PDB file of C-alpha atoms in Angstrom:
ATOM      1  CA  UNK A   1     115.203  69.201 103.435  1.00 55.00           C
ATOM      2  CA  UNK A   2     118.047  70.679 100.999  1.00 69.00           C
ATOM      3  CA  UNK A   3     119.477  74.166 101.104  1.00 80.00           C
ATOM      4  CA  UNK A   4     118.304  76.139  98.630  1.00 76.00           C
ATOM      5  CA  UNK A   5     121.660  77.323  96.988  1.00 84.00           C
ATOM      6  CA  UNK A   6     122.635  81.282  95.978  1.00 83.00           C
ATOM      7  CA  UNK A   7     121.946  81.295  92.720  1.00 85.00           C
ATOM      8  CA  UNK A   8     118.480  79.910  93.360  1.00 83.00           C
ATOM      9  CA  UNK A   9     117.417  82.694  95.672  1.00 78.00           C
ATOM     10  CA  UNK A  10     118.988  85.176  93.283  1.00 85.00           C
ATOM     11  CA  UNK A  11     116.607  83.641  90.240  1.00 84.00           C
ATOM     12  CA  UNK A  12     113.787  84.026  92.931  1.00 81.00           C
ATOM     13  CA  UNK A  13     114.165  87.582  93.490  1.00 84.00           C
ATOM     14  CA  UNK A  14     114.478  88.505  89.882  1.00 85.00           C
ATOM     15  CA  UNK A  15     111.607  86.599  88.839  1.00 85.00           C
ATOM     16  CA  UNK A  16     109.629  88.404  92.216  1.00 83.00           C
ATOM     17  CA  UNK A  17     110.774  91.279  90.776  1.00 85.00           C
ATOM     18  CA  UNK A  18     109.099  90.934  87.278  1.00 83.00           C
ATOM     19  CA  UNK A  19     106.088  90.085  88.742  1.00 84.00           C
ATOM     20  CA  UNK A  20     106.145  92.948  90.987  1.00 82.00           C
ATOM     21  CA  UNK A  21     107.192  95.089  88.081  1.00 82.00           C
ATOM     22  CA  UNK A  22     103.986  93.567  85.589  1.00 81.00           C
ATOM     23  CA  UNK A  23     101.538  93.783  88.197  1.00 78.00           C
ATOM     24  CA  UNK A  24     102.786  97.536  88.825  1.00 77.00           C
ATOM     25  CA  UNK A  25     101.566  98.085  85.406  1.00 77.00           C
ATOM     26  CA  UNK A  26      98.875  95.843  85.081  1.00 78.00           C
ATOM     27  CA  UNK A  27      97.233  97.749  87.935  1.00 74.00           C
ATOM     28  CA  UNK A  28      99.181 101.495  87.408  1.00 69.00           C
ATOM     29  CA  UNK A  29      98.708 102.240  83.522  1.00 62.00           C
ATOM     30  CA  UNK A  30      95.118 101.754  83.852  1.00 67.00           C
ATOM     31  CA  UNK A  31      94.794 104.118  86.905  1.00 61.00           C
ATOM     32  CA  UNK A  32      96.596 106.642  85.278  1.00 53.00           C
ATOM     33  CA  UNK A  33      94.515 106.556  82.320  1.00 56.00           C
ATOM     34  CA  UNK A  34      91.262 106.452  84.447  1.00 58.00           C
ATOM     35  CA  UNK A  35      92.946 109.201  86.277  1.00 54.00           C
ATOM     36  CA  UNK A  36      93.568 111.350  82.560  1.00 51.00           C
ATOM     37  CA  UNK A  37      90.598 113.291  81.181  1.00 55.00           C
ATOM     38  CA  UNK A  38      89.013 111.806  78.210  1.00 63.00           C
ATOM     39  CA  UNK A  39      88.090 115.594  76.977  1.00 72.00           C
ATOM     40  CA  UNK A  40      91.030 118.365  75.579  1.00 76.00           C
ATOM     41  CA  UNK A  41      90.736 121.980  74.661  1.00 81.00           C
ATOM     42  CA  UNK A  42      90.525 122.470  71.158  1.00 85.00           C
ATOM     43  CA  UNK A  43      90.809 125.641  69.179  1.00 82.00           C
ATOM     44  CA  UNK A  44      87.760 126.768  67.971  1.00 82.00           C
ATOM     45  CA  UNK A  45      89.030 129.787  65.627  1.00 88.00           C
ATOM     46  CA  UNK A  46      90.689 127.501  63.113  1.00 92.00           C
ATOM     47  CA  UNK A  47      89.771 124.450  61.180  1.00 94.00           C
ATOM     48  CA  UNK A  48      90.352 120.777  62.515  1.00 93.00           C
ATOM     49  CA  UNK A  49      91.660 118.025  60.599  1.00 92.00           C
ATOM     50  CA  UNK A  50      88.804 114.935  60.828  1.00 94.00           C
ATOM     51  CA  UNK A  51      90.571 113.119  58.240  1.00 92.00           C
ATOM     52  CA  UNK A  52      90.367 111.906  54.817  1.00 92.00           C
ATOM     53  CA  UNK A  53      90.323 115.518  53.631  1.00 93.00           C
ATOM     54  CA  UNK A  54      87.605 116.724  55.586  1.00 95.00           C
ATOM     55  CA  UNK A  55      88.336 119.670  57.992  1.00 94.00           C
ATOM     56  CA  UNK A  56      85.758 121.596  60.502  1.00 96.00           C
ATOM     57  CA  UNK A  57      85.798 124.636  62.955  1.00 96.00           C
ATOM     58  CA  UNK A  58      84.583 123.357  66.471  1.00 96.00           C
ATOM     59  CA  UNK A  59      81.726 124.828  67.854  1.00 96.00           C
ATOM     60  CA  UNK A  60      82.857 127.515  70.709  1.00 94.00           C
ATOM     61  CA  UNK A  61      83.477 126.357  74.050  1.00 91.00           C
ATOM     62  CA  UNK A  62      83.575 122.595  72.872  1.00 93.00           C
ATOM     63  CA  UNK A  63      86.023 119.975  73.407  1.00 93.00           C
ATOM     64  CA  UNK A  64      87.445 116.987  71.513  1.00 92.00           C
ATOM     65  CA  UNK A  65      87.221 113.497  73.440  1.00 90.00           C
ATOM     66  CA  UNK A  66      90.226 111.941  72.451  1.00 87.00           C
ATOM     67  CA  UNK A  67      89.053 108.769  73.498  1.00 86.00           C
ATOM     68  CA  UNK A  68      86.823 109.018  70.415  1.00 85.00           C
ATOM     69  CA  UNK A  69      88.689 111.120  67.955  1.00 87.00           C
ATOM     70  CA  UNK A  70      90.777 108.634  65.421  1.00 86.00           C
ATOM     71  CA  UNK A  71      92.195 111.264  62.126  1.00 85.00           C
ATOM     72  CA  UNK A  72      93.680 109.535  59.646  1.00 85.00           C
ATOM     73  CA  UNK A  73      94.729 110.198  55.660  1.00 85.00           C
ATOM     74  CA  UNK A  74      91.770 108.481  54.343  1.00 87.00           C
ATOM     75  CA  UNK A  75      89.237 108.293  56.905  1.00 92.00           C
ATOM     76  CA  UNK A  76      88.668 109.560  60.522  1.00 93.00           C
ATOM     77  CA  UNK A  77      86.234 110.190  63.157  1.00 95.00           C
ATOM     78  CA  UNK A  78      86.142 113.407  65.455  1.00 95.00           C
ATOM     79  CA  UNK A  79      83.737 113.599  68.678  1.00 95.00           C
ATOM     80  CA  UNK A  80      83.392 117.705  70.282  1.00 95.00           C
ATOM     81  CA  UNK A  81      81.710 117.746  73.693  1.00 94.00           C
ATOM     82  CA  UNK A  82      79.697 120.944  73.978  1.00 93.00           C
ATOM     83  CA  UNK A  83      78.825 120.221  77.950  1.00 91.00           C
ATOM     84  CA  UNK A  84      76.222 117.022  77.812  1.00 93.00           C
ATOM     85  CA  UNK A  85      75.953 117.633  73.685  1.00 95.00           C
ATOM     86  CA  UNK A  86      78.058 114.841  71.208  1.00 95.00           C
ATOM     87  CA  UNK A  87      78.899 116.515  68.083  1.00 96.00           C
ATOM     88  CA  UNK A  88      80.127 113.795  65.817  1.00 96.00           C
ATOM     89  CA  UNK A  89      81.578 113.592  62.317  1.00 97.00           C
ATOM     90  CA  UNK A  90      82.635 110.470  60.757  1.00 96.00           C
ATOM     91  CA  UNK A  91      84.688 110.575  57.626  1.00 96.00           C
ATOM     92  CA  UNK A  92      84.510 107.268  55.355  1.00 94.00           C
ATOM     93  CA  UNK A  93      85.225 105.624  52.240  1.00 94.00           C
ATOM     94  CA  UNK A  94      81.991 105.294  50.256  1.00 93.00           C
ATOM     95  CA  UNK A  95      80.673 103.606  46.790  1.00 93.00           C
ATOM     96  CA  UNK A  96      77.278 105.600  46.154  1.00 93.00           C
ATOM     97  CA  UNK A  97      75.180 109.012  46.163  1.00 95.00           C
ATOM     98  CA  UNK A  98      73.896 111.016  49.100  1.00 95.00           C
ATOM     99  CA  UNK A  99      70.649 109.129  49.009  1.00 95.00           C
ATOM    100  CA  UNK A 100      72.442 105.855  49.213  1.00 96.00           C
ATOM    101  CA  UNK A 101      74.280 107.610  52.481  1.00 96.00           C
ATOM    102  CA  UNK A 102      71.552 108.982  53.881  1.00 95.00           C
ATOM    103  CA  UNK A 103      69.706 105.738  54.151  1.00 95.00           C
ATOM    104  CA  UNK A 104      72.596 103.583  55.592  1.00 95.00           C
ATOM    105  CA  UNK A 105      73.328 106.764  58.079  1.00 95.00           C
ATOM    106  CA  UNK A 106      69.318 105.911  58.810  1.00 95.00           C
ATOM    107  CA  UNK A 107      69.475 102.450  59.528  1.00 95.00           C
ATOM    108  CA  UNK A 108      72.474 102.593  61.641  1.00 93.00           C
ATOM    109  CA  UNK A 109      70.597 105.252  63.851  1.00 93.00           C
ATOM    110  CA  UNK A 110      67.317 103.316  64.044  1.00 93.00           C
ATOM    111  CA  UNK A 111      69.278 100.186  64.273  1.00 93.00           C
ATOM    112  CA  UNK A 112      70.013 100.718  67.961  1.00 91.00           C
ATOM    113  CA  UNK A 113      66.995 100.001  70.460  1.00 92.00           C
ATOM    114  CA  UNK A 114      64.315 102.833  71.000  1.00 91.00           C
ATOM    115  CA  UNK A 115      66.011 105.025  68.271  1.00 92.00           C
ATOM    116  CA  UNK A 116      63.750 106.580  65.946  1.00 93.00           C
ATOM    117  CA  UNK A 117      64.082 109.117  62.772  1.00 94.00           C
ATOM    118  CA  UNK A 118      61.907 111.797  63.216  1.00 92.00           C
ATOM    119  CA  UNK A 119      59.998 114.816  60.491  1.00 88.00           C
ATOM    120  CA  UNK A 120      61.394 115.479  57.358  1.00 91.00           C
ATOM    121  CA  UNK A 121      64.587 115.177  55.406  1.00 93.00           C
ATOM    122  CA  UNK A 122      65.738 118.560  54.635  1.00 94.00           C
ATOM    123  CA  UNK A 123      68.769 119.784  52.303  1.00 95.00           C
ATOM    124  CA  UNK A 124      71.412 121.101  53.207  1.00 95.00           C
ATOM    125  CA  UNK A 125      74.642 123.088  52.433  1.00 94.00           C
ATOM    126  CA  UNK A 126      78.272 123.482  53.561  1.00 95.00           C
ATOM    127  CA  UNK A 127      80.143 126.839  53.159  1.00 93.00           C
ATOM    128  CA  UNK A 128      82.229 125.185  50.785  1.00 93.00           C
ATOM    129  CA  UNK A 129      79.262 124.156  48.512  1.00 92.00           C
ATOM    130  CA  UNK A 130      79.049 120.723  49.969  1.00 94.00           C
ATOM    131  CA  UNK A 131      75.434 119.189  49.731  1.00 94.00           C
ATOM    132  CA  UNK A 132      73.665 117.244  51.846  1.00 96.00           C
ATOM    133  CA  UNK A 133      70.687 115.906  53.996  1.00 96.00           C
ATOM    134  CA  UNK A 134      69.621 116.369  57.385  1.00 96.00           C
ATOM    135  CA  UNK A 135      67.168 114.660  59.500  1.00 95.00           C
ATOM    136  CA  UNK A 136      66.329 114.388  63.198  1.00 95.00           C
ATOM    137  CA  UNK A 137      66.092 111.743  65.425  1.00 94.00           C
ATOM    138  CA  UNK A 138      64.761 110.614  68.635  1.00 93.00           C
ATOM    139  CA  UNK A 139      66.091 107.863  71.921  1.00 88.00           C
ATOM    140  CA  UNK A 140      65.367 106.788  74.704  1.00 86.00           C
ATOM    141  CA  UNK A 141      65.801 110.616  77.284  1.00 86.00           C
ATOM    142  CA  UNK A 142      67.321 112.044  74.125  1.00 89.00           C
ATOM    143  CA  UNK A 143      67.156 113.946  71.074  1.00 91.00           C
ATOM    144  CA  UNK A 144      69.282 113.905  67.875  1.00 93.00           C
ATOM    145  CA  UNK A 145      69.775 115.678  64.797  1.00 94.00           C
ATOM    146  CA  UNK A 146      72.127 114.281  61.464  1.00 96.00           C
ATOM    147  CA  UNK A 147      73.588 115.319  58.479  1.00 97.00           C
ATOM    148  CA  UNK A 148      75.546 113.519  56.091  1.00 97.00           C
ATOM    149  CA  UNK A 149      77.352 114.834  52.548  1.00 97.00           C
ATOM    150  CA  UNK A 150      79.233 112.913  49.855  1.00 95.00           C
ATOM    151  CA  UNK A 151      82.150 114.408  48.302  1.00 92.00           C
ATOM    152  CA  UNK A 152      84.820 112.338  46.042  1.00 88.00           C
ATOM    153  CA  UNK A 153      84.145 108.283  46.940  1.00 90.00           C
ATOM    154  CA  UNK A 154      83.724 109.796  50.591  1.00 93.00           C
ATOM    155  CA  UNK A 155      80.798 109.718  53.217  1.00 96.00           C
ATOM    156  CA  UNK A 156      80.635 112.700  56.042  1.00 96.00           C
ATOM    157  CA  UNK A 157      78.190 111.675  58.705  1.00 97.00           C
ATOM    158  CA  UNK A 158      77.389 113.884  61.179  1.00 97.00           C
ATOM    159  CA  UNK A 159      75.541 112.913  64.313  1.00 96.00           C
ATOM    160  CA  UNK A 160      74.803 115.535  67.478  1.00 96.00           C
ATOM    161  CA  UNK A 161      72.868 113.837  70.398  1.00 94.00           C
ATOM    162  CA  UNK A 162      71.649 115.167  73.850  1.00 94.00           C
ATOM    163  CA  UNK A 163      68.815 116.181  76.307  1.00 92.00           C
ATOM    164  CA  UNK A 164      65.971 118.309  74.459  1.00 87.00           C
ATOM    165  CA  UNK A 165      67.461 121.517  76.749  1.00 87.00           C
ATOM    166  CA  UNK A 166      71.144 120.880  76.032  1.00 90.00           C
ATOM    167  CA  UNK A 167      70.275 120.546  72.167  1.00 88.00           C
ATOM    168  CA  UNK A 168      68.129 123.586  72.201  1.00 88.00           C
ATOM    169  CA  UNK A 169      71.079 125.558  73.535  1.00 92.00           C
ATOM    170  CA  UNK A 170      73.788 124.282  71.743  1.00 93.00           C
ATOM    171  CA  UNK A 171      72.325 123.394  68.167  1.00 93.00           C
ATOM    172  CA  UNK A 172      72.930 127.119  66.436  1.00 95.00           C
ATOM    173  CA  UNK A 173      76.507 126.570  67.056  1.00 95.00           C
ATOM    174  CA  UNK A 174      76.550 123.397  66.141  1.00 95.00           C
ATOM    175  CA  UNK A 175      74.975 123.953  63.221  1.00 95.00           C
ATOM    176  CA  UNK A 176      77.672 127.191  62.291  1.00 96.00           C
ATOM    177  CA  UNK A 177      79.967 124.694  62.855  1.00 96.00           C
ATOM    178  CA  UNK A 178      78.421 121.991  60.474  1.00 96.00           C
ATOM    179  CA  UNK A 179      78.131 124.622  57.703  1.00 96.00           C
ATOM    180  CA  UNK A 180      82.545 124.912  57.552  1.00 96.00           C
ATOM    181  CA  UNK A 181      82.917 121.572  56.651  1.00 96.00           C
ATOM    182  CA  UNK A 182      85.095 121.201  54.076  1.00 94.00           C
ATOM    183  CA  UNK A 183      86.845 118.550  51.224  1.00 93.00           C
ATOM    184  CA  UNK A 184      89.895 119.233  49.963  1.00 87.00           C
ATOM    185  CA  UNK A 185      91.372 115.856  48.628  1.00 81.00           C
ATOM    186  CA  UNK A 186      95.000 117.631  48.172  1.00 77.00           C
ATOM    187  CA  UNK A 187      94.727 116.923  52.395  1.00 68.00           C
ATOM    188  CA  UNK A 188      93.780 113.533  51.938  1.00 58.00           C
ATOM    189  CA  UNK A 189      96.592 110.648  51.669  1.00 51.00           C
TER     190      UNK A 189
END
């Protein structure tokens, strides 16, 4: 057996140190974002930027999951909790007219198992003059309502999902809310 020499046990500690210090983070950073709430307070007397130009006032009493909310100059996506209720707007780039979005909005709903549109497609209007669709939806334990608008090579989709009760409650705020969407492309990038 040979004796294992200073500088040896010195480059054993340091590298037992670096693994201590990875696994500290490997396992820490992930507890502490478990540990974070997913949902913030969001003012609900002013407008919030979506992205892409598109700006809403939250519903009262809702909150923005951040772990779902991705603004950006052209594009974004924005998800308000109103208790058990998703409010969500999706801003995209988009080649076509509102019936081309409507059906693609459509087939991504019914494309996920035991989702089905529901009644009739009704018009609809922003306060700002946008124009649009709106349909329901069912899935499986839940209900759904959507909207989507076109404005300048942009889609705004708007989804709001929940238990029959919670929607009931919460839709004529949500649907306040829906009606201050606005474009204005001088915010977009």
């Amino acid at each position: 057996m040979g004796w294992v020499t200073r500088r040896q046990l010195m480059n054993l500690l340091g590298a037992l140190s670096l693994i201590l210090a990875l696994a500290g983070l490997g396992v820490g950073l992930p507890a502490l974002d478990r540990a974070l709430p997913a949902d913030r307070s969001v003012p609900t007397d002013r407008p919030y930027a979506i992205g892409g130009g598109v700006t809403v006032v939250p519903p009262p009493g809702s909150r923005i999951d951040v772990t779902e909310t991705r603004p950006t100059d052209d594009a974004g996506t924005a998800l308000f909790r109103l208790g058990p209720v998703r409010y969500l707007i999706t801003v995209r780039r988009f080649e076509g007219d509102l019936a081309a979005a409507a059906n693609g909005l459509r087939q991504r709903i019914t494309g996920n198992p035991g989702y089905q549109v529901t009644g009739t497609e009704l018009t609809v209007a922003t306060g700002s003059g946008l124009a649009g669709l709106q349909g329901g939806y069912t899935a499986p334990g839940r209900g759904g309502r959507y909207a989507v608008f076109v404005a300048d090579g942009r889609t705004i989709e708007v989804t709001v999902s929940g238990a029959d009760l919670d929607l009931g409650r919460t839709l004529p705020a949500i649907d306040a809310s829906t009606r201050t969407l606005r474009y204005d492309p001088a915010d977009t990038g």
